[in-house]
XYZ file of C-alpha atoms in Angstrom:
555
model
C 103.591 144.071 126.459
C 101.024 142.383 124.831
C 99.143 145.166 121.929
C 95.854 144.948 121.124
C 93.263 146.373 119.280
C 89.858 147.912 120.420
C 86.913 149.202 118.635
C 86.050 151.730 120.971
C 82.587 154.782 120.577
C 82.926 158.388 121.736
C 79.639 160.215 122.390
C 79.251 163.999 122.457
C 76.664 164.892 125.054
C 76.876 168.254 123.587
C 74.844 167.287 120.634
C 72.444 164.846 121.945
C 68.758 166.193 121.591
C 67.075 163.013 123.446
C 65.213 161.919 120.196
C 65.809 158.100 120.586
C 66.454 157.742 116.890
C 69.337 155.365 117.798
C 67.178 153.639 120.004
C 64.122 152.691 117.786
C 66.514 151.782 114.644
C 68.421 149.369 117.264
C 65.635 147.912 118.120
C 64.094 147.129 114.750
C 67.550 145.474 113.476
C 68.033 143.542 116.960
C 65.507 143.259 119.535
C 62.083 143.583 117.385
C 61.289 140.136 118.297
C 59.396 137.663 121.374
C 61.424 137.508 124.130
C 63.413 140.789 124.004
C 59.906 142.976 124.356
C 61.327 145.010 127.431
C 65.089 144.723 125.926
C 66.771 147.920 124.384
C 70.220 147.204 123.285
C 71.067 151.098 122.638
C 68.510 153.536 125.240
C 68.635 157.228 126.078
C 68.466 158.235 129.617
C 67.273 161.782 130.845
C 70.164 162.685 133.797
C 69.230 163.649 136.706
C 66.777 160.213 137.152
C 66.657 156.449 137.923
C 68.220 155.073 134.783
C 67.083 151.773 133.089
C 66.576 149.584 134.763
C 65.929 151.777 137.734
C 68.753 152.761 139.861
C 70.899 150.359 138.045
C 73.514 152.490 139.423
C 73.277 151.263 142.644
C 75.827 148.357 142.943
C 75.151 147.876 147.091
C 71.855 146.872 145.448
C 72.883 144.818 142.539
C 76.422 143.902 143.366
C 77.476 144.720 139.275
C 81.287 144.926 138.475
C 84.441 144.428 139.902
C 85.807 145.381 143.926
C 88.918 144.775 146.016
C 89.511 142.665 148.517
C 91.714 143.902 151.453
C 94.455 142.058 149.932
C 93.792 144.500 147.261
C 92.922 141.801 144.425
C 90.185 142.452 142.274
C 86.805 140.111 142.657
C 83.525 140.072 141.447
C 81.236 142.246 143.180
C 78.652 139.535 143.241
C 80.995 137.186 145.217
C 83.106 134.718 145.336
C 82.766 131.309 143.049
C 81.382 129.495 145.554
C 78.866 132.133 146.875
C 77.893 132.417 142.838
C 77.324 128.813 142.720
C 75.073 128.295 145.540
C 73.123 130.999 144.299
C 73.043 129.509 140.533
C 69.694 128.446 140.414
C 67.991 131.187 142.296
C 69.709 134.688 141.938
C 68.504 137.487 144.211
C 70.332 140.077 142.161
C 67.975 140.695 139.681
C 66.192 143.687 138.153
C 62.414 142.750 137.937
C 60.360 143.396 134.606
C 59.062 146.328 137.153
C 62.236 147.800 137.398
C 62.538 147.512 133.662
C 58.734 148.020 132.640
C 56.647 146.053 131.447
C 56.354 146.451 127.699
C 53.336 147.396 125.576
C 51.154 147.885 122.765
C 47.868 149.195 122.099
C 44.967 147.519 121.060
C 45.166 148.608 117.348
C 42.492 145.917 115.797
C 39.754 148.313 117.721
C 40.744 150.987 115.960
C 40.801 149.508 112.814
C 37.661 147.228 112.713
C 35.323 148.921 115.192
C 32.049 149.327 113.561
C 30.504 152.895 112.920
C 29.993 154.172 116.326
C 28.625 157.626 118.192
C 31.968 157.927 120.175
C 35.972 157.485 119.045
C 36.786 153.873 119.521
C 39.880 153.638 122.118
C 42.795 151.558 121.936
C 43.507 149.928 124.959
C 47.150 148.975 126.592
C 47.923 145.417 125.828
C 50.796 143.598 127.969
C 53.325 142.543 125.523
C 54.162 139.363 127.805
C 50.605 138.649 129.063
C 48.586 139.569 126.124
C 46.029 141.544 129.067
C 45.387 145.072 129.538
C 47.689 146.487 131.387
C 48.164 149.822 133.035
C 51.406 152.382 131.842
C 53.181 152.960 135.276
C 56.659 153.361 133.985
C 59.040 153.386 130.721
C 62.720 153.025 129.404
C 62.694 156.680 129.527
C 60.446 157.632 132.273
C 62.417 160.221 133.748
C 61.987 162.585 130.293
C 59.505 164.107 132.030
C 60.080 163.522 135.622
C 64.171 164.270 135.507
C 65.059 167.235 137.457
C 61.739 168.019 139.731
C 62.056 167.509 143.492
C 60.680 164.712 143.923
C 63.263 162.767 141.945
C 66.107 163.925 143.179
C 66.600 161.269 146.514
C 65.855 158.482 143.700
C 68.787 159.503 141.628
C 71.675 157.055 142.584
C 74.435 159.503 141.192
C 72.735 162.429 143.876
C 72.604 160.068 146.633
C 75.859 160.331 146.729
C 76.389 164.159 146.657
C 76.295 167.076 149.419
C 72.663 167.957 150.464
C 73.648 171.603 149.069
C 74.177 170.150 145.245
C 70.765 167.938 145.973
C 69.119 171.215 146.689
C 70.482 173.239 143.840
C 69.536 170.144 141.355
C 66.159 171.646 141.200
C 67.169 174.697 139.223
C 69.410 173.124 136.869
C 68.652 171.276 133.349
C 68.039 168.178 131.643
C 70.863 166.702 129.742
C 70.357 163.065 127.615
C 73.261 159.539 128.342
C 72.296 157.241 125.409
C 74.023 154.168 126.748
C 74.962 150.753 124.949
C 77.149 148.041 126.096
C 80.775 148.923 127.409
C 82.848 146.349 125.498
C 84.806 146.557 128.457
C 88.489 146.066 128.470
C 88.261 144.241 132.031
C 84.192 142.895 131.495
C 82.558 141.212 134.599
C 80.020 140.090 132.390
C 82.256 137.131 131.276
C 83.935 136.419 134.511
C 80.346 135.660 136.086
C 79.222 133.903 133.736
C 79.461 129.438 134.536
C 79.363 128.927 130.962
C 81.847 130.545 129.471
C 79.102 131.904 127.384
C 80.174 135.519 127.316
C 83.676 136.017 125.340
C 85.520 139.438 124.277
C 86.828 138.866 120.900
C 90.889 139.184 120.251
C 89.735 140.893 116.899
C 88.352 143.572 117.850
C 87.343 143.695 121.582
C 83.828 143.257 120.498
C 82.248 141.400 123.488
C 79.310 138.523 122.224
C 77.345 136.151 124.108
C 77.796 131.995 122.825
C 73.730 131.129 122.676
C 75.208 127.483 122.354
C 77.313 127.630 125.374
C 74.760 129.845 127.421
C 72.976 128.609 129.500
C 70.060 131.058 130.938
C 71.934 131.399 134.879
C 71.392 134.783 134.623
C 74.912 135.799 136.582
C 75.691 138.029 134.229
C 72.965 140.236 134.598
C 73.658 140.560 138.028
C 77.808 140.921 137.193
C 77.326 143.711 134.393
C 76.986 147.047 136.363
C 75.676 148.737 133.598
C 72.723 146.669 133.430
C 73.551 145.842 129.587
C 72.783 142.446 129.155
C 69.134 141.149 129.136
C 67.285 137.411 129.032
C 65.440 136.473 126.618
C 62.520 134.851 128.180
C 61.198 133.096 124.970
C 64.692 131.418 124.358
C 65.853 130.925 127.413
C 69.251 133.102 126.458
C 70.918 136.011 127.288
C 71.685 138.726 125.148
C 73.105 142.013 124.451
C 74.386 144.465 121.967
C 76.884 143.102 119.718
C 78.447 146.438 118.665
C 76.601 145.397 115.246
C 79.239 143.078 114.487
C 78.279 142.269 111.290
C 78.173 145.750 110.003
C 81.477 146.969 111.908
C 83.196 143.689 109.916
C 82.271 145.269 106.827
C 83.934 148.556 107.580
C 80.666 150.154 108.381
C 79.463 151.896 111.625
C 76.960 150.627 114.101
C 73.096 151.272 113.461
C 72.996 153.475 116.345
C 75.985 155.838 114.964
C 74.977 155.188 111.320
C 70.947 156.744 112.266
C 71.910 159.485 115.098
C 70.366 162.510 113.713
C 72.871 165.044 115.722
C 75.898 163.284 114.657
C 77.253 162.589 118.425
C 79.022 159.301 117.486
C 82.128 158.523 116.905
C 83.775 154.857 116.322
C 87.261 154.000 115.832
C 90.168 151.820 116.841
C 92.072 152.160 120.292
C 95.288 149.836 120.844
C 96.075 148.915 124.661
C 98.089 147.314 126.508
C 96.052 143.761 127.697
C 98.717 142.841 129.946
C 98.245 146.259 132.011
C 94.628 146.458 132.099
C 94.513 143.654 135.310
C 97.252 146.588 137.300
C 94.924 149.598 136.544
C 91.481 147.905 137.287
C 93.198 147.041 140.976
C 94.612 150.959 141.847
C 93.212 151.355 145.336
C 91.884 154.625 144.916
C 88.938 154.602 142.482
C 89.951 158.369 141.401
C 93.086 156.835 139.564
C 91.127 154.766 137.805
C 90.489 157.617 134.683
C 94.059 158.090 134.559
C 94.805 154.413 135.418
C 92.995 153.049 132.281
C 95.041 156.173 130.227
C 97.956 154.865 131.209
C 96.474 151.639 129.543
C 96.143 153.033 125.650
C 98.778 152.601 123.473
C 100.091 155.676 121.046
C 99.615 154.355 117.345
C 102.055 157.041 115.986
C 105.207 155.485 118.037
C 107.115 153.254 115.984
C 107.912 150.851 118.722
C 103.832 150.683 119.184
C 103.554 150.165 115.360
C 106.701 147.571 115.292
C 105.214 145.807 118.067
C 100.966 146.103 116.188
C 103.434 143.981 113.099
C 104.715 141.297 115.354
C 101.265 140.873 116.787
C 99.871 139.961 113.028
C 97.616 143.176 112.842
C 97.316 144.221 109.092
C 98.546 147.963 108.019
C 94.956 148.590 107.302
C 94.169 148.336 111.251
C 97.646 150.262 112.048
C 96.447 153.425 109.626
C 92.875 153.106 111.321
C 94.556 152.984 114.884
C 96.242 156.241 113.799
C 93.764 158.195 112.073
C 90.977 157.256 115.320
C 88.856 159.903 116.373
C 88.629 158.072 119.656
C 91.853 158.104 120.536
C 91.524 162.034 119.639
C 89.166 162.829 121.880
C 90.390 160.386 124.579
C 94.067 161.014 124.855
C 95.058 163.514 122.657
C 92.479 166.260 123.658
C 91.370 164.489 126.729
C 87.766 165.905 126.636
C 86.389 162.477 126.477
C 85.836 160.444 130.055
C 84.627 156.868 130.781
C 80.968 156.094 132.211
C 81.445 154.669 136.142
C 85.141 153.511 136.115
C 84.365 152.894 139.577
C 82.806 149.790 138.831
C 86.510 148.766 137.261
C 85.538 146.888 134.012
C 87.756 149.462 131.967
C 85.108 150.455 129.665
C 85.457 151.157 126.157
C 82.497 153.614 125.322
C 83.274 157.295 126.388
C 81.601 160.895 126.329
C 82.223 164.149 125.889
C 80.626 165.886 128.833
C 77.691 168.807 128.360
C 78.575 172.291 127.677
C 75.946 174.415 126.034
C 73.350 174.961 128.451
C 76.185 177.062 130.442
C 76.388 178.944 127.224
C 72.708 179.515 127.389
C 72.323 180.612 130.867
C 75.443 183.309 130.679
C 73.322 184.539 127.228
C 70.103 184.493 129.301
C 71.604 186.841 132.250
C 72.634 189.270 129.377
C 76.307 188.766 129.166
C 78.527 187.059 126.289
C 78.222 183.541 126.174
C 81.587 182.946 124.022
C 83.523 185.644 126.039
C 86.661 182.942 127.283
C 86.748 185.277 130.535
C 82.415 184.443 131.227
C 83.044 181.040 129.643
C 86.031 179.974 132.327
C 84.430 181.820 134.809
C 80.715 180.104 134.798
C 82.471 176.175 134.561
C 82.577 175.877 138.256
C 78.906 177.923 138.706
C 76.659 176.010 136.346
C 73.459 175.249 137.703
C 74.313 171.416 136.606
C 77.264 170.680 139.618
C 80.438 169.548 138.062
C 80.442 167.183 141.156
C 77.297 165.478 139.407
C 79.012 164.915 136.273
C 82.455 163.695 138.053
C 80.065 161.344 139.912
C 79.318 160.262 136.332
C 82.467 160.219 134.601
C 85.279 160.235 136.877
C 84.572 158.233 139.981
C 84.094 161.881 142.033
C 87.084 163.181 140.634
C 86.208 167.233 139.211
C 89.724 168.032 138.183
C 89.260 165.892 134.991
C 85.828 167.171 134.345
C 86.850 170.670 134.643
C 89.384 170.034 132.491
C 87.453 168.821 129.725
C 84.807 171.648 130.331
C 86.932 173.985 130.054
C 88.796 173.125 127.018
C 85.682 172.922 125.203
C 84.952 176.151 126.672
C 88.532 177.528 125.067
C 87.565 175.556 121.208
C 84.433 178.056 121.649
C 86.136 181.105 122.315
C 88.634 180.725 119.966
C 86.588 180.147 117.398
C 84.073 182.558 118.074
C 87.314 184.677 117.406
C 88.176 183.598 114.323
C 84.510 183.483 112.779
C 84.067 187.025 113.668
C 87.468 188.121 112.327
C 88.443 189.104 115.964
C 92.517 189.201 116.640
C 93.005 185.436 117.680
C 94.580 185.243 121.446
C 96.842 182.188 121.484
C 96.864 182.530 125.478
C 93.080 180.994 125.200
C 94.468 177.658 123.944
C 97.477 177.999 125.784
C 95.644 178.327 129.337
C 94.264 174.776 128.382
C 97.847 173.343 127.419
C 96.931 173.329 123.540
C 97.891 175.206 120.645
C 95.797 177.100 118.702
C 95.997 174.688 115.411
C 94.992 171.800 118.104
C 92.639 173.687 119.372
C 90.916 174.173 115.731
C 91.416 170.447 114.576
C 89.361 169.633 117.839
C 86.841 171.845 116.702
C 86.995 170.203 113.212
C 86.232 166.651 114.515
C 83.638 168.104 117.110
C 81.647 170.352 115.310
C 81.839 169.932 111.563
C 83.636 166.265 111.339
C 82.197 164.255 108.285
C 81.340 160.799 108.057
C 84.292 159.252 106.930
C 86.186 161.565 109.828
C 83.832 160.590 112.322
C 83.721 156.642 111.448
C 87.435 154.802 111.228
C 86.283 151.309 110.852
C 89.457 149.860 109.388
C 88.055 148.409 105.630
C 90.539 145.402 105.747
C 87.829 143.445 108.702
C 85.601 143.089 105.373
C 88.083 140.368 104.001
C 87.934 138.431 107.877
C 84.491 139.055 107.583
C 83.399 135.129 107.203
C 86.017 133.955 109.793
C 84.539 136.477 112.074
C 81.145 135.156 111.567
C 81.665 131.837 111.979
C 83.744 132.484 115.420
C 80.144 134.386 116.704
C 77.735 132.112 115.173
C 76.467 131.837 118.732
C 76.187 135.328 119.346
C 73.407 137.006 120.617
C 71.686 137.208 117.179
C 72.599 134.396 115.354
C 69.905 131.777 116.308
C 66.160 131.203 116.509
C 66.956 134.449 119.567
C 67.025 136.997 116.827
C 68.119 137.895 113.515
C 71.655 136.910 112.542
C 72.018 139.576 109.550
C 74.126 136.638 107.468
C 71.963 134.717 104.968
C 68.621 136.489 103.356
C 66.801 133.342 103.387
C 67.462 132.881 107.390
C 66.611 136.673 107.470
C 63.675 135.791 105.213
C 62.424 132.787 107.035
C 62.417 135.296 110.396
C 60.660 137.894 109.359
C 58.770 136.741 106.162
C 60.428 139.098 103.878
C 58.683 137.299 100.525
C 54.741 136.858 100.839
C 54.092 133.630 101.524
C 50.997 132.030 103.260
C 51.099 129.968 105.712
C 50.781 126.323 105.780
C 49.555 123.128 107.267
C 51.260 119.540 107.104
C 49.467 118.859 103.579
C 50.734 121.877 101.778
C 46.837 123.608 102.480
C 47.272 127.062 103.176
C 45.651 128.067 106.885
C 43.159 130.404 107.537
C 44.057 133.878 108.962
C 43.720 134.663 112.803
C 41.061 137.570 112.687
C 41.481 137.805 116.550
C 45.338 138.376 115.953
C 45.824 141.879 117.685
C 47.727 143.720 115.529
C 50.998 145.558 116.988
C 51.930 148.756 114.830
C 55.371 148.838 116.883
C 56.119 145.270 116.928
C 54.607 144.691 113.523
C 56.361 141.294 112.541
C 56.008 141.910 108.611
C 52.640 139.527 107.980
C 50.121 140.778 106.247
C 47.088 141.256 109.017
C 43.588 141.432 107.982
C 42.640 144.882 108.298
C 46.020 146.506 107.797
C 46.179 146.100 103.860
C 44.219 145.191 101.546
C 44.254 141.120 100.741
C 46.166 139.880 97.482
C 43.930 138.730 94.983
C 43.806 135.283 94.683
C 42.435 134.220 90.808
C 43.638 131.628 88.419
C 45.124 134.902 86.102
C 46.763 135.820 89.057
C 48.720 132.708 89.975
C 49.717 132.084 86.316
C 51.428 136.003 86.563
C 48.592 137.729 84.492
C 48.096 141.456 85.876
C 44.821 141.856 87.599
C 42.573 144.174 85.874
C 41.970 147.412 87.638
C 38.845 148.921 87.396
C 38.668 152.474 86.746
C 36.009 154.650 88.031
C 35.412 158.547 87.179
């Protein structure tokens, strides 16, 4: 047995309201930058709908993950070495900018400097790549207000896959919101496609980080990821992807995405596994074992032969403690109400959900009965307008009987504790019918519903004195270089996005005139002071010896 440890995220579906907090914050501390314009490290999808990029679900289209041969070994979906190498300098499994979109702006300076005028000046749609108006056919998000009509439901990948009577039921059911980041996969395909070596998972912390020294721009691993995580950056030449905001995590703080997510959904903590096991349960034949398969995988940080073995393997106490207070490993083996996105595509991943409940909760209170009554509650699981065979496709390679599971044992937490806050006789056979005890039962309901911070985010304290060993290891990553922002130094930070006012300046030291014509970009705004955005520093010999400027008063 070789132990290791695993920084692994939980997200509760229940929770998220689809308001892409997480995604804009993400993309201010990571991809707010040239090259990256289409890139979203963290995104929220709308299910049911195409995804982003579209229909990246669709591996007979994109040939993402892992499959197995009929000798039952596990190989790259894309194909073999030699099939990858022919194909190195012209890929066909790509996602286009169209199937991203092709990112935007609006024409601001019109807004701003348009002369007194008869009619409301308009800003245009610029092209973020071209710089040329462009027309808005499609967005990260697109299916927010397209998901669920019936004309999306044969471009769904998940619903091609499902009976013709759940397609046609799809049209009365609801909306539900899949932010999605990078797996950090136990098993990632990412780094076994890449000819570089480029992409590397490290022993640390399972954090997976791209080398920007070592990569080299083939592009395989956009085509190996299934999950479509990994993006180039067309400016540098690079790939990237999210980091699990390494340099925060180090630190013994959570990632921007759980740190800004206004319905508290996130959860972050340490998993330990078994690495020399996770090559037997990628390659089960049957891709329903695979949920159970990758269980089998985790490692229980209360046994003491677990623990004994975490000591031989060098990891400090502070890691073992995190291991055992994890709210992942709660909610992934202990309650089991957490499930893995595609483990069909057999990259283990390391970023799990809780599956929606409350709109069932909803509809039973909308048809006039109890929506908290265990008996309506139990009873509605397997009739929600949303098909548990969707979700499964989802979750659990096709596989309900996990899905129910979960949905129902969230169903039980509910009852039970609509029980106890009303001062109703508690009935233990509600937490027994889900094989848990009543004080389980309320503990899951503490680190569901009313978990704080410190409960919801186990980042072990003890990476903060590795923190400059860990640094230097990924001083290639992703962020690091001239591809984005590195969060180490200030001055580096400084130099990238001009945090100190500074004009700029030709070879002999003379400062150079402003751009008027320089569109400016509210979204993208790269910290410069613009002409026509504020007001211009005054520039007077009192001034530049540190004298205050008069202000003139007027009544």
């Amino acid at each position: 047995m070789k132990l290791m440890a695993q920084l692994a995220m939980v997200m509760n579906l229940d929770k998220c309201i689809g308001c892409h907090t997480c995604s804009v914050t993400c993309k201010q501390a990571w991809t707010n930058r040239g090259g990256v314009e289409y890139a979203w490290f963290n995104n929220v999808e709308t299910r049911p709908g195409q995804g982003y990029p579209r229909q990246y679900q669709d591996q007979r289209k994109w040939k993402g993950g892992w499959t197995l041969t009929r000798r039952g070994r596990l190989t790259l979906r894309s194909g073999s070495r030699l099939k990858r190498l022919l194909s190195i300098f012209a890929n066909p499994d790509l996602p286009t900018v169209a199937d991203y979109y092709e990112p935007w702006t609006y024409d601001y300076d019109n807004l701003l400097s348009a002369p007194a005028m008869d009619t409301t000046p308009v800003a245009r749609p610029k092209s973020l790549i071209t710089g040329e108006d462009t027309a808005v056919t499609w967005g990260a998000n697109w299916d927010d207000d397209l998901g669920g009509g019936p004309a999306q439901i044969g471009r769904d990948p998940v619903l091609a896959t499902l009976s013709e009577r759940v397609k046609l039921e799809f049209e009365q059911t609801f909306m539900f919101y899949l932010p999605r980041i990078c797996e950090h996969c136990l098993n990632p395909s990412c780094a076994a496609s890449c000819p570089s070596g480029a992409i590397y998972k490290r022993s640390e912390d399972g954090i997976v980080l791209v080398d920007q020294d070592r990569c080299r721009g083939w592009r395989q691993c956009v085509t190996g990821c299934p999950y479509k995580k990994i993006y180039f950056n067309h400016k540098t030449g690079k790939a990237e992807k999210c980091t699990f905001c390494y340099p925060r995590v180090e630190v013994g703080i959570p990632t921007v995405c759980a740190e800004t997510c206004v319905g508290r959904l996130r959860y972050i903590g340490v998993v330990f596994y078994d690495a020399d096991a996770v090559l037997a349960a990628a390659s089960v034949p049957e891709e329903k074992d695979l949920y159970p398969a990758q269980l089998g995988v985790f490692l229980n940080p209360h046994d003491p032969r677990v623990v004994a073995q975490a000591e031989r393997a060098g990891i400090s106490q502070e890691w073992i403690e995190a291991a055992q207070a994890s709210p992942v490993y709660k909610l992934i083996v202990d309650y089991q109400v957490a499930l893995p996105l595609h483990p069909e595509y057999r990259t283990m991943p390391m970023v799990w959900y809780v599956p929606p409940l409350s709109p069932v909760v909803d509809v039973l209170a909308g048809t006039g009965h109890d929506g908290e009554n265990a008996g309506n509650l139990f009873g509605a699981i397997d009739a929600l307008r949303i098909p548990v065979e969707y979700l499964a496709e989802l979750f659990t390679a096709g596989d309900v009987g996990p899905v129910r599971a979960a949905l129902q044992r969230l169903a039980a937490m509910r009852a039970h504790m609509r029980q106890v806050n009303l001062g109703e006789p508690v009935r233990p056979e509600i937490a027994a019918s889900v094989r848990l005890s009543t004080t389980e039962i309320e503990a899951m309901y503490r680190l569901l519903a009313i978990a704080k911070y410190e409960h919801r985010y186990v980042i072990p304290s003890a990476a903060g004195s590795d923190a400059h060993r860990l640094d230097a290891l990924a001083t290639g990553c992703s962020l690091s270089s001239d591809g984005g922002p590195g969060m180490t130094a200030f001055d580096v930070m400084d130099d990238k996005f001009h945090l100190t006012a500074r004009p700029a300046e030709d070879g002999n030291g003379v400062a150079a005139p402003v751009d008027k014509a320089r569109r400016i970009n509210l979204l993208n705004w790269d910290g410069k002071t613009t002409i026509g955005l504020f007001a211009p520093a005054p520039d007077t010999a009192e001034h530049r010896n540190g004298a205050k400027p008069v202000v003139e008063q007027t009544r």
